[in-house]
JSON list of C-alpha atoms in Angstrom, two decimals:
[
{"chain": "A", "resi": 148, "resn": "UNK", "atom": "CA", "xyz": [85.77, 158.26, 81.26]},
{"chain": "A", "resi": 149, "resn": "UNK", "atom": "CA", "xyz": [85.79, 161.90, 80.27]},
{"chain": "A", "resi": 150, "resn": "UNK", "atom": "CA", "xyz": [85.08, 163.05, 83.80]},
{"chain": "A", "resi": 151, "resn": "UNK", "atom": "CA", "xyz": [88.08, 161.07, 85.12]},
{"chain": "A", "resi": 152, "resn": "UNK", "atom": "CA", "xyz": [90.33, 162.76, 82.58]},
{"chain": "A", "resi": 153, "resn": "UNK", "atom": "CA", "xyz": [88.86, 166.11, 83.61]},
{"chain": "A", "resi": 154, "resn": "UNK", "atom": "CA", "xyz": [89.50, 165.30, 87.29]},
{"chain": "A", "resi": 155, "resn": "UNK", "atom": "CA", "xyz": [93.11, 164.34, 86.57]},
{"chain": "A", "resi": 156, "resn": "UNK", "atom": "CA", "xyz": [93.63, 167.61, 84.71]},
{"chain": "A", "resi": 157, "resn": "UNK", "atom": "CA", "xyz": [91.90, 169.60, 87.44]},
{"chain": "A", "resi": 158, "resn": "UNK", "atom": "CA", "xyz": [94.26, 168.47, 90.21]},
{"chain": "A", "resi": 159, "resn": "UNK", "atom": "CA", "xyz": [97.45, 170.05, 88.74]},
{"chain": "A", "resi": 160, "resn": "UNK", "atom": "CA", "xyz": [95.48, 173.19, 87.92]},
{"chain": "A", "resi": 161, "resn": "UNK", "atom": "CA", "xyz": [94.30, 173.45, 91.53]},
{"chain": "A", "resi": 162, "resn": "UNK", "atom": "CA", "xyz": [97.87, 172.84, 92.73]},
{"chain": "A", "resi": 163, "resn": "UNK", "atom": "CA", "xyz": [99.21, 175.66, 90.59]},
{"chain": "A", "resi": 164, "resn": "UNK", "atom": "CA", "xyz": [96.46, 178.07, 91.62]},
{"chain": "A", "resi": 165, "resn": "UNK", "atom": "CA", "xyz": [96.84, 177.26, 95.31]},
{"chain": "A", "resi": 166, "resn": "UNK", "atom": "CA", "xyz": [100.62, 177.65, 95.21]},
{"chain": "A", "resi": 167, "resn": "UNK", "atom": "CA", "xyz": [100.28, 181.00, 93.44]},
{"chain": "A", "resi": 168, "resn": "UNK", "atom": "CA", "xyz": [97.69, 182.22, 95.96]},
{"chain": "A", "resi": 169, "resn": "UNK", "atom": "CA", "xyz": [99.73, 181.13, 98.98]},
{"chain": "A", "resi": 170, "resn": "UNK", "atom": "CA", "xyz": [102.92, 182.74, 97.67]},
{"chain": "A", "resi": 171, "resn": "UNK", "atom": "CA", "xyz": [101.20, 185.99, 96.67]},
{"chain": "A", "resi": 172, "resn": "UNK", "atom": "CA", "xyz": [99.24, 186.34, 99.95]},
{"chain": "A", "resi": 173, "resn": "UNK", "atom": "CA", "xyz": [102.06, 185.51, 102.34]},
{"chain": "A", "resi": 174, "resn": "UNK", "atom": "CA", "xyz": [105.13, 187.65, 101.90]},
{"chain": "A", "resi": 175, "resn": "UNK", "atom": "CA", "xyz": [107.22, 185.88, 104.55]},
{"chain": "A", "resi": 176, "resn": "UNK", "atom": "CA", "xyz": [107.08, 182.43, 102.87]},
{"chain": "A", "resi": 177, "resn": "UNK", "atom": "CA", "xyz": [108.14, 183.33, 99.32]},
{"chain": "A", "resi": 178, "resn": "UNK", "atom": "CA", "xyz": [108.91, 180.96, 96.49]},
{"chain": "A", "resi": 179, "resn": "UNK", "atom": "CA", "xyz": [111.86, 179.32, 98.21]},
{"chain": "A", "resi": 180, "resn": "UNK", "atom": "CA", "xyz": [109.81, 178.62, 101.32]},
{"chain": "A", "resi": 181, "resn": "UNK", "atom": "CA", "xyz": [106.98, 177.16, 99.23]},
{"chain": "A", "resi": 182, "resn": "UNK", "atom": "CA", "xyz": [109.36, 174.85, 97.39]},
{"chain": "A", "resi": 183, "resn": "UNK", "atom": "CA", "xyz": [110.84, 173.73, 100.71]},
{"chain": "A", "resi": 184, "resn": "UNK", "atom": "CA", "xyz": [107.33, 173.16, 102.10]},
{"chain": "A", "resi": 185, "resn": "UNK", "atom": "CA", "xyz": [106.37, 170.99, 99.12]},
{"chain": "A", "resi": 186, "resn": "UNK", "atom": "CA", "xyz": [109.60, 168.97, 99.37]},
{"chain": "A", "resi": 187, "resn": "UNK", "atom": "CA", "xyz": [109.19, 168.56, 103.13]},
{"chain": "A", "resi": 188, "resn": "UNK", "atom": "CA", "xyz": [105.60, 167.33, 102.84]},
{"chain": "A", "resi": 189, "resn": "UNK", "atom": "CA", "xyz": [106.70, 164.88, 100.14]},
{"chain": "A", "resi": 190, "resn": "UNK", "atom": "CA", "xyz": [109.49, 163.48, 102.32]},
{"chain": "A", "resi": 191, "resn": "UNK", "atom": "CA", "xyz": [107.32, 163.18, 105.44]},
{"chain": "A", "resi": 192, "resn": "UNK", "atom": "CA", "xyz": [104.60, 161.57, 103.35]},
{"chain": "A", "resi": 193, "resn": "UNK", "atom": "CA", "xyz": [106.95, 159.02, 101.86]},
{"chain": "A", "resi": 194, "resn": "UNK", "atom": "CA", "xyz": [108.19, 158.05, 105.32]},
{"chain": "A", "resi": 195, "resn": "UNK", "atom": "CA", "xyz": [104.57, 157.62, 106.40]},
{"chain": "A", "resi": 196, "resn": "UNK", "atom": "CA", "xyz": [103.73, 155.53, 103.33]},
{"chain": "A", "resi": 197, "resn": "UNK", "atom": "CA", "xyz": [106.77, 153.34, 103.95]},
{"chain": "A", "resi": 198, "resn": "UNK", "atom": "CA", "xyz": [105.80, 152.71, 107.58]},
{"chain": "A", "resi": 199, "resn": "UNK", "atom": "CA", "xyz": [102.17, 152.02, 106.66]},
{"chain": "A", "resi": 200, "resn": "UNK", "atom": "CA", "xyz": [103.30, 149.69, 103.88]},
{"chain": "A", "resi": 201, "resn": "UNK", "atom": "CA", "xyz": [105.31, 147.60, 106.31]},
{"chain": "A", "resi": 202, "resn": "UNK", "atom": "CA", "xyz": [102.37, 147.54, 108.72]},
{"chain": "A", "resi": 203, "resn": "UNK", "atom": "CA", "xyz": [100.04, 146.43, 105.91]},
{"chain": "A", "resi": 204, "resn": "UNK", "atom": "CA", "xyz": [102.44, 143.66, 104.87]},
{"chain": "A", "resi": 205, "resn": "UNK", "atom": "CA", "xyz": [102.53, 142.34, 108.44]},
{"chain": "A", "resi": 206, "resn": "UNK", "atom": "CA", "xyz": [98.72, 142.40, 108.61]},
{"chain": "A", "resi": 207, "resn": "UNK", "atom": "CA", "xyz": [98.57, 140.57, 105.28]},
{"chain": "A", "resi": 208, "resn": "UNK", "atom": "CA", "xyz": [100.94, 137.87, 106.49]},
{"chain": "A", "resi": 209, "resn": "UNK", "atom": "CA", "xyz": [98.94, 137.41, 109.70]},
{"chain": "A", "resi": 210, "resn": "UNK", "atom": "CA", "xyz": [95.65, 137.03, 107.84]},
{"chain": "A", "resi": 211, "resn": "UNK", "atom": "CA", "xyz": [97.20, 134.53, 105.42]},
{"chain": "A", "resi": 212, "resn": "UNK", "atom": "CA", "xyz": [98.55, 132.49, 108.33]},
{"chain": "A", "resi": 213, "resn": "UNK", "atom": "CA", "xyz": [95.02, 132.37, 109.75]},
{"chain": "A", "resi": 214, "resn": "UNK", "atom": "CA", "xyz": [93.79, 131.14, 106.36]},
{"chain": "A", "resi": 215, "resn": "UNK", "atom": "CA", "xyz": [91.74, 134.26, 105.60]},
{"chain": "A", "resi": 216, "resn": "UNK", "atom": "CA", "xyz": [91.91, 136.12, 102.30]},
{"chain": "A", "resi": 217, "resn": "UNK", "atom": "CA", "xyz": [93.76, 139.45, 102.74]},
{"chain": "A", "resi": 218, "resn": "UNK", "atom": "CA", "xyz": [91.24, 141.56, 100.81]},
{"chain": "A", "resi": 219, "resn": "UNK", "atom": "CA", "xyz": [91.35, 144.63, 103.03]},
{"chain": "A", "resi": 220, "resn": "UNK", "atom": "CA", "xyz": [95.13, 144.54, 103.16]},
{"chain": "A", "resi": 221, "resn": "UNK", "atom": "CA", "xyz": [95.36, 144.32, 99.37]},
{"chain": "A", "resi": 222, "resn": "UNK", "atom": "CA", "xyz": [93.09, 147.34, 99.05]},
{"chain": "A", "resi": 223, "resn": "UNK", "atom": "CA", "xyz": [95.22, 149.16, 101.62]},
{"chain": "A", "resi": 224, "resn": "UNK", "atom": "CA", "xyz": [98.30, 148.33, 99.56]},
{"chain": "A", "resi": 225, "resn": "UNK", "atom": "CA", "xyz": [96.72, 149.78, 96.44]},
{"chain": "A", "resi": 226, "resn": "UNK", "atom": "CA", "xyz": [95.66, 152.91, 98.29]},
{"chain": "A", "resi": 227, "resn": "UNK", "atom": "CA", "xyz": [99.19, 153.28, 99.70]},
{"chain": "A", "resi": 228, "resn": "UNK", "atom": "CA", "xyz": [100.64, 153.04, 96.19]},
{"chain": "A", "resi": 229, "resn": "UNK", "atom": "CA", "xyz": [98.26, 155.80, 95.09]},
{"chain": "A", "resi": 230, "resn": "UNK", "atom": "CA", "xyz": [99.20, 157.81, 98.19]},
{"chain": "A", "resi": 231, "resn": "UNK", "atom": "CA", "xyz": [102.88, 157.51, 97.31]},
{"chain": "A", "resi": 232, "resn": "UNK", "atom": "CA", "xyz": [102.21, 158.73, 93.77]},
{"chain": "A", "resi": 233, "resn": "UNK", "atom": "CA", "xyz": [100.22, 161.71, 95.06]},
{"chain": "A", "resi": 234, "resn": "UNK", "atom": "CA", "xyz": [102.87, 162.57, 97.64]},
{"chain": "A", "resi": 235, "resn": "UNK", "atom": "CA", "xyz": [105.68, 162.47, 95.07]},
{"chain": "A", "resi": 236, "resn": "UNK", "atom": "CA", "xyz": [103.76, 164.88, 92.82]},
{"chain": "A", "resi": 237, "resn": "UNK", "atom": "CA", "xyz": [104.66, 168.43, 93.83]},
{"chain": "A", "resi": 238, "resn": "UNK", "atom": "CA", "xyz": [101.77, 170.51, 95.09]},
{"chain": "A", "resi": 239, "resn": "UNK", "atom": "CA", "xyz": [99.65, 171.10, 98.14]},
{"chain": "A", "resi": 240, "resn": "UNK", "atom": "CA", "xyz": [96.44, 169.50, 96.80]},
{"chain": "A", "resi": 241, "resn": "UNK", "atom": "CA", "xyz": [98.19, 166.30, 95.76]},
{"chain": "A", "resi": 242, "resn": "UNK", "atom": "CA", "xyz": [99.97, 166.19, 99.12]},
{"chain": "A", "resi": 243, "resn": "UNK", "atom": "CA", "xyz": [96.63, 166.55, 100.93]},
{"chain": "A", "resi": 244, "resn": "UNK", "atom": "CA", "xyz": [95.12, 163.70, 98.86]},
{"chain": "A", "resi": 245, "resn": "UNK", "atom": "CA", "xyz": [98.23, 161.59, 99.51]},
{"chain": "A", "resi": 246, "resn": "UNK", "atom": "CA", "xyz": [98.03, 162.16, 103.26]},
{"chain": "A", "resi": 247, "resn": "UNK", "atom": "CA", "xyz": [94.32, 161.26, 103.22]},
{"chain": "A", "resi": 248, "resn": "UNK", "atom": "CA", "xyz": [95.17, 157.96, 101.54]},
{"chain": "A", "resi": 249, "resn": "UNK", "atom": "CA", "xyz": [98.18, 157.25, 103.76]},
{"chain": "A", "resi": 250, "resn": "UNK", "atom": "CA", "xyz": [96.76, 157.88, 107.23]},
{"chain": "A", "resi": 251, "resn": "UNK", "atom": "CA", "xyz": [94.79, 154.84, 108.54]},
{"chain": "A", "resi": 252, "resn": "UNK", "atom": "CA", "xyz": [92.05, 156.98, 110.12]},
{"chain": "A", "resi": 253, "resn": "UNK", "atom": "CA", "xyz": [90.98, 158.32, 106.71]},
{"chain": "A", "resi": 254, "resn": "UNK", "atom": "CA", "xyz": [92.09, 155.33, 104.60]},
{"chain": "A", "resi": 255, "resn": "UNK", "atom": "CA", "xyz": [89.65, 152.90, 106.23]},
{"chain": "A", "resi": 256, "resn": "UNK", "atom": "CA", "xyz": [86.50, 154.86, 105.23]},
{"chain": "A", "resi": 257, "resn": "UNK", "atom": "CA", "xyz": [87.93, 155.42, 101.74]},
{"chain": "A", "resi": 258, "resn": "UNK", "atom": "CA", "xyz": [88.55, 151.67, 101.49]},
{"chain": "A", "resi": 259, "resn": "UNK", "atom": "CA", "xyz": [84.96, 150.91, 102.57]},
{"chain": "A", "resi": 260, "resn": "UNK", "atom": "CA", "xyz": [83.50, 153.32, 100.00]},
{"chain": "A", "resi": 261, "resn": "UNK", "atom": "CA", "xyz": [85.78, 151.93, 97.29]},
{"chain": "A", "resi": 262, "resn": "UNK", "atom": "CA", "xyz": [84.76, 148.40, 98.17]},
{"chain": "A", "resi": 263, "resn": "UNK", "atom": "CA", "xyz": [81.05, 149.17, 98.20]},
{"chain": "A", "resi": 264, "resn": "UNK", "atom": "CA", "xyz": [80.73, 151.34, 95.12]},
{"chain": "A", "resi": 265, "resn": "UNK", "atom": "CA", "xyz": [83.54, 150.14, 92.84]},
{"chain": "A", "resi": 266, "resn": "UNK", "atom": "CA", "xyz": [84.86, 146.67, 93.61]},
{"chain": "A", "resi": 267, "resn": "UNK", "atom": "CA", "xyz": [81.70, 144.74, 94.54]},
{"chain": "A", "resi": 268, "resn": "UNK", "atom": "CA", "xyz": [79.63, 146.09, 91.61]},
{"chain": "A", "resi": 269, "resn": "UNK", "atom": "CA", "xyz": [82.48, 145.31, 89.19]},
{"chain": "A", "resi": 270, "resn": "UNK", "atom": "CA", "xyz": [82.91, 141.78, 90.57]},
{"chain": "A", "resi": 271, "resn": "UNK", "atom": "CA", "xyz": [79.14, 141.22, 90.44]},
{"chain": "A", "resi": 272, "resn": "UNK", "atom": "CA", "xyz": [79.05, 142.39, 86.84]},
{"chain": "A", "resi": 273, "resn": "UNK", "atom": "CA", "xyz": [81.83, 140.00, 85.87]},
{"chain": "A", "resi": 274, "resn": "UNK", "atom": "CA", "xyz": [80.53, 136.97, 87.83]},
{"chain": "A", "resi": 275, "resn": "UNK", "atom": "CA", "xyz": [76.80, 137.40, 87.36]},
{"chain": "A", "resi": 276, "resn": "UNK", "atom": "CA", "xyz": [76.24, 138.23, 91.03]},
{"chain": "A", "resi": 277, "resn": "UNK", "atom": "CA", "xyz": [78.10, 135.30, 92.57]},
{"chain": "A", "resi": 278, "resn": "UNK", "atom": "CA", "xyz": [80.78, 137.55, 94.09]},
{"chain": "A", "resi": 279, "resn": "UNK", "atom": "CA", "xyz": [78.35, 139.16, 96.52]},
{"chain": "A", "resi": 280, "resn": "UNK", "atom": "CA", "xyz": [76.55, 135.93, 97.36]},
{"chain": "A", "resi": 281, "resn": "UNK", "atom": "CA", "xyz": [73.63, 135.92, 94.92]},
{"chain": "A", "resi": 282, "resn": "UNK", "atom": "CA", "xyz": [72.75, 132.33, 94.12]},
{"chain": "A", "resi": 283, "resn": "UNK", "atom": "CA", "xyz": [70.22, 131.15, 91.56]},
{"chain": "A", "resi": 284, "resn": "UNK", "atom": "CA", "xyz": [68.41, 127.94, 92.41]},
{"chain": "A", "resi": 285, "resn": "UNK", "atom": "CA", "xyz": [66.59, 127.61, 89.09]},
{"chain": "A", "resi": 286, "resn": "UNK", "atom": "CA", "xyz": [67.54, 128.54, 85.56]},
{"chain": "A", "resi": 287, "resn": "UNK", "atom": "CA", "xyz": [70.16, 130.96, 84.43]},
{"chain": "A", "resi": 288, "resn": "UNK", "atom": "CA", "xyz": [70.88, 134.39, 85.96]},
{"chain": "A", "resi": 289, "resn": "UNK", "atom": "CA", "xyz": [70.37, 136.13, 82.61]},
{"chain": "A", "resi": 290, "resn": "UNK", "atom": "CA", "xyz": [68.90, 135.12, 79.32]},
{"chain": "A", "resi": 291, "resn": "UNK", "atom": "CA", "xyz": [72.10, 135.72, 77.32]},
{"chain": "A", "resi": 292, "resn": "UNK", "atom": "CA", "xyz": [73.73, 132.79, 79.11]},
{"chain": "A", "resi": 293, "resn": "UNK", "atom": "CA", "xyz": [70.80, 130.52, 78.38]},
{"chain": "A", "resi": 294, "resn": "UNK", "atom": "CA", "xyz": [70.60, 131.45, 74.71]},
{"chain": "A", "resi": 295, "resn": "UNK", "atom": "CA", "xyz": [74.34, 131.64, 74.07]},
{"chain": "A", "resi": 296, "resn": "UNK", "atom": "CA", "xyz": [75.50, 128.16, 75.05]},
{"chain": "A", "resi": 297, "resn": "UNK", "atom": "CA", "xyz": [72.41, 125.97, 74.84]},
{"chain": "A", "resi": 298, "resn": "UNK", "atom": "CA", "xyz": [68.98, 125.92, 73.30]},
{"chain": "A", "resi": 299, "resn": "UNK", "atom": "CA", "xyz": [66.02, 125.68, 75.66]},
{"chain": "A", "resi": 300, "resn": "UNK", "atom": "CA", "xyz": [63.01, 123.49, 74.96]},
{"chain": "A", "resi": 301, "resn": "UNK", "atom": "CA", "xyz": [59.54, 123.65, 76.43]},
{"chain": "A", "resi": 302, "resn": "UNK", "atom": "CA", "xyz": [60.15, 120.62, 78.66]},
{"chain": "A", "resi": 303, "resn": "UNK", "atom": "CA", "xyz": [62.73, 122.41, 80.81]},
{"chain": "A", "resi": 304, "resn": "UNK", "atom": "CA", "xyz": [65.76, 120.63, 79.30]},
{"chain": "A", "resi": 305, "resn": "UNK", "atom": "CA", "xyz": [68.59, 122.17, 77.33]},
{"chain": "A", "resi": 306, "resn": "UNK", "atom": "CA", "xyz": [69.89, 120.77, 74.07]},
{"chain": "A", "resi": 307, "resn": "UNK", "atom": "CA", "xyz": [73.68, 121.02, 73.99]},
{"chain": "A", "resi": 308, "resn": "UNK", "atom": "CA", "xyz": [73.96, 119.96, 70.34]},
{"chain": "A", "resi": 309, "resn": "UNK", "atom": "CA", "xyz": [74.75, 116.72, 68.53]},
{"chain": "A", "resi": 310, "resn": "UNK", "atom": "CA", "xyz": [78.54, 116.72, 68.75]},
{"chain": "A", "resi": 311, "resn": "UNK", "atom": "CA", "xyz": [78.92, 117.80, 72.37]},
{"chain": "A", "resi": 312, "resn": "UNK", "atom": "CA", "xyz": [78.05, 114.56, 74.16]},
{"chain": "A", "resi": 313, "resn": "UNK", "atom": "CA", "xyz": [76.84, 110.98, 73.77]},
{"chain": "A", "resi": 314, "resn": "UNK", "atom": "CA", "xyz": [74.89, 108.87, 76.22]},
{"chain": "A", "resi": 315, "resn": "UNK", "atom": "CA", "xyz": [75.47, 105.12, 76.30]},
{"chain": "A", "resi": 316, "resn": "UNK", "atom": "CA", "xyz": [73.00, 102.99, 78.21]},
{"chain": "A", "resi": 317, "resn": "UNK", "atom": "CA", "xyz": [73.87, 99.46, 79.23]},
{"chain": "A", "resi": 318, "resn": "UNK", "atom": "CA", "xyz": [70.30, 98.20, 79.04]},
{"chain": "A", "resi": 319, "resn": "UNK", "atom": "CA", "xyz": [69.21, 98.89, 82.60]},
{"chain": "A", "resi": 320, "resn": "UNK", "atom": "CA", "xyz": [67.16, 101.92, 83.52]},
{"chain": "A", "resi": 321, "resn": "UNK", "atom": "CA", "xyz": [69.31, 103.05, 86.48]},
{"chain": "A", "resi": 322, "resn": "UNK", "atom": "CA", "xyz": [72.74, 103.39, 84.87]},
{"chain": "A", "resi": 323, "resn": "UNK", "atom": "CA", "xyz": [74.15, 105.22, 81.90]},
{"chain": "A", "resi": 324, "resn": "UNK", "atom": "CA", "xyz": [77.45, 106.76, 80.82]},
{"chain": "A", "resi": 325, "resn": "UNK", "atom": "CA", "xyz": [77.92, 110.24, 79.43]},
{"chain": "A", "resi": 326, "resn": "UNK", "atom": "CA", "xyz": [80.92, 110.80, 77.15]},
{"chain": "A", "resi": 327, "resn": "UNK", "atom": "CA", "xyz": [81.70, 114.46, 76.53]},
{"chain": "A", "resi": 328, "resn": "UNK", "atom": "CA", "xyz": [84.07, 113.65, 73.71]},
{"chain": "A", "resi": 329, "resn": "UNK", "atom": "CA", "xyz": [87.17, 114.51, 75.73]},
{"chain": "A", "resi": 330, "resn": "UNK", "atom": "CA", "xyz": [90.01, 112.83, 73.84]},
{"chain": "A", "resi": 331, "resn": "UNK", "atom": "CA", "xyz": [92.73, 114.02, 76.23]},
{"chain": "A", "resi": 332, "resn": "UNK", "atom": "CA", "xyz": [93.40, 111.20, 78.65]},
{"chain": "A", "resi": 333, "resn": "UNK", "atom": "CA", "xyz": [96.37, 110.81, 80.88]},
{"chain": "A", "resi": 334, "resn": "UNK", "atom": "CA", "xyz": [97.69, 108.44, 83.51]},
{"chain": "A", "resi": 335, "resn": "UNK", "atom": "CA", "xyz": [95.85, 110.18, 86.36]},
{"chain": "A", "resi": 336, "resn": "UNK", "atom": "CA", "xyz": [92.65, 108.31, 85.46]},
{"chain": "A", "resi": 337, "resn": "UNK", "atom": "CA", "xyz": [94.21, 105.06, 86.63]},
{"chain": "A", "resi": 338, "resn": "UNK", "atom": "CA", "xyz": [95.69, 106.42, 89.85]},
{"chain": "A", "resi": 339, "resn": "UNK", "atom": "CA", "xyz": [93.07, 107.55, 92.42]},
{"chain": "A", "resi": 340, "resn": "UNK", "atom": "CA", "xyz": [95.70, 109.35, 94.53]},
{"chain": "A", "resi": 341, "resn": "UNK", "atom": "CA", "xyz": [96.98, 111.53, 91.65]},
{"chain": "A", "resi": 342, "resn": "UNK", "atom": "CA", "xyz": [94.23, 114.13, 92.00]}
]
């Protein structure tokens, strides 16, 4: 977390240093020219972000019509929001970062890296690996899950506790009823088409 705060503080510092160097080294630009350059890059960048945003929305609508989840388009939308924020911030470094996020040629590799190193590991951490396709065919994916909700016995069964369920047998070996103690019943149980 500390390195992210340091990176966010480093960007305005680099902007200020770069602006001072450019103005001091080039006598024909001057302060007025530098301010106009920063404003011009911000305006051009915002027009680019607006056009790319509309393009991303159309791609999102097309993928939803096909019945596919618009994951890449949602990531593009987030990157375009970040690009707009960088382009509105005055400075040459922030404008360069904003243009990198706004142009599709550079946004696609940034999206792939973001997906691989940030989004998939976070989703795997939250879902126990199911987000990336890891499937467990026996047992629990980690021991905390097994010990937290149920108590394991040596026979391979899990005791859910006394109050969690009851099993009523009707005398035959092949049929039994499990009641989970769910007292909330409604009219949908009687109507098979209500689900």
